[in-house]
Amino acid sequence: MSCRSESLTKYFQRTLLLNSFFCLFFFLHTVNLAAQEISVRPKLGLVLSGGGAHGIAHLGVIKVMEEAGLRPDYITGVSMGSIIGGMYAIGYS
């Protein structure tokens, strides 16, 4: 074998070894996180659509969600939904 092919072989072996360590670390870290999150409540996202009339309807939906004890962790919206969602996120009810 030539010197160049030996160096390429060593390079690929080293790369394979490093990738294996990263995959193993990622797998173990994910398993650890999955075990920790069992007792944590699931995340809730609220998606609000656009349109002026829909914006008024969003207020009713948010009110009913609050009465049911549901507090969203993530809020996103389009057009009027983003305005309503932004106002709700900063504390307006």
CSV table of C-alpha atoms in Angstrom, one decimal:
chain,number,residue,atom,x,y,z
A,1,MET,CA,0.0,0.0,0.0
A,2,SER,CA,1.2,3.5,-0.7
A,3,CYS,CA,1.7,6.1,2.0
A,4,ARG,CA,-1.3,8.1,0.8
A,5,SER,CA,-3.7,5.2,1.0
A,6,GLU,CA,-2.6,4.4,4.5
A,7,SER,CA,-3.2,8.0,5.6
A,8,LEU,CA,-6.6,7.9,4.0
A,9,THR,CA,-7.4,4.7,5.8
A,10,LYS,CA,-6.4,6.1,9.1
A,11,TYR,CA,-8.4,9.3,8.4
A,12,PHE,CA,-11.5,7.2,7.7
A,13,GLN,CA,-11.0,5.1,10.7
A,14,ARG,CA,-10.6,8.1,13.0
A,15,THR,CA,-13.7,9.7,11.4
A,16,LEU,CA,-15.7,6.6,11.9
A,17,LEU,CA,-14.6,6.3,15.5
A,18,LEU,CA,-15.5,10.0,16.2
A,19,ASN,CA,-18.9,9.7,14.6
A,20,SER,CA,-19.6,6.5,16.6
A,21,PHE,CA,-18.8,8.4,19.8
A,22,PHE,CA,-21.0,11.3,18.9
A,23,CYS,CA,-23.9,8.9,18.0
A,24,LEU,CA,-23.5,7.0,21.3
A,25,PHE,CA,-23.4,10.3,23.3
A,26,PHE,CA,-26.5,11.6,21.5
A,27,PHE,CA,-28.3,8.3,22.0
A,28,LEU,CA,-27.5,8.2,25.8
A,29,HIS,CA,-28.3,11.9,26.2
A,30,THR,CA,-31.7,11.4,24.5
A,31,VAL,CA,-32.5,8.3,26.6
A,32,ASN,CA,-31.6,10.3,29.8
A,33,LEU,CA,-33.9,13.2,28.7
A,34,ALA,CA,-36.7,10.8,27.9
A,35,ALA,CA,-36.5,9.3,31.4
A,36,GLN,CA,-36.5,12.8,33.0
A,37,GLU,CA,-39.5,14.1,31.1
A,38,ILE,CA,-42.0,11.4,32.1
A,39,SER,CA,-43.2,13.4,35.1
A,40,VAL,CA,-43.3,16.8,33.2
A,41,ARG,CA,-46.6,17.9,31.7
A,42,PRO,CA,-46.8,17.9,27.9
A,43,LYS,CA,-46.2,21.1,26.0
A,44,LEU,CA,-49.2,22.9,24.5
A,45,GLY,CA,-49.1,25.1,21.5
A,46,LEU,CA,-51.7,27.6,20.3
A,47,VAL,CA,-52.0,28.4,16.6
A,48,LEU,CA,-54.1,31.4,15.6
A,49,SER,CA,-55.2,32.0,12.0
A,50,GLY,CA,-55.6,35.3,10.1
A,51,GLY,CA,-58.6,37.4,9.4
A,52,GLY,CA,-60.4,40.1,11.3
A,53,ALA,CA,-63.5,38.0,12.2
A,54,HIS,CA,-61.3,35.1,13.2
A,55,GLY,CA,-59.4,37.4,15.5
A,56,ILE,CA,-62.6,38.0,17.5
A,57,ALA,CA,-63.2,34.3,17.6
A,58,HIS,CA,-59.7,33.7,19.0
A,59,LEU,CA,-60.6,35.8,22.1
A,60,GLY,CA,-63.4,33.3,22.9
A,61,VAL,CA,-61.2,30.3,22.4
A,62,ILE,CA,-58.5,31.8,24.6
A,63,LYS,CA,-61.1,32.5,27.3
A,64,VAL,CA,-62.4,29.0,27.2
A,65,MET,CA,-58.9,27.6,27.4
A,66,GLU,CA,-58.1,29.7,30.5
A,67,GLU,CA,-61.3,28.5,32.1
A,68,ALA,CA,-60.3,24.9,31.5
A,69,GLY,CA,-56.9,25.5,33.0
A,70,LEU,CA,-55.0,25.2,29.7
A,71,ARG,CA,-52.1,27.6,29.4
A,72,PRO,CA,-50.2,27.4,26.1
A,73,ASP,CA,-46.4,27.2,26.1
A,74,TYR,CA,-46.1,28.3,22.5
A,75,ILE,CA,-48.2,30.8,20.7
A,76,THR,CA,-48.0,31.5,16.9
A,77,GLY,CA,-50.3,33.3,14.5
A,78,VAL,CA,-50.8,34.9,11.1
A,79,SER,CA,-52.1,38.4,10.5
A,80,MET,CA,-54.8,39.1,13.1
A,81,GLY,CA,-53.9,35.9,14.9
A,82,SER,CA,-50.4,37.1,15.5
A,83,ILE,CA,-51.7,40.4,17.0
A,84,ILE,CA,-54.1,38.5,19.3
A,85,GLY,CA,-51.4,36.0,20.2
A,86,GLY,CA,-48.8,38.7,20.9
A,87,MET,CA,-51.2,40.6,23.1
A,88,TYR,CA,-52.1,37.4,25.0
A,89,ALA,CA,-48.4,36.5,25.3
A,90,ILE,CA,-47.5,39.8,27.0
A,91,GLY,CA,-50.3,39.5,29.5
A,92,TYR,CA,-53.6,40.9,28.0
A,93,SER,CA,-56.6,38.6,28.7
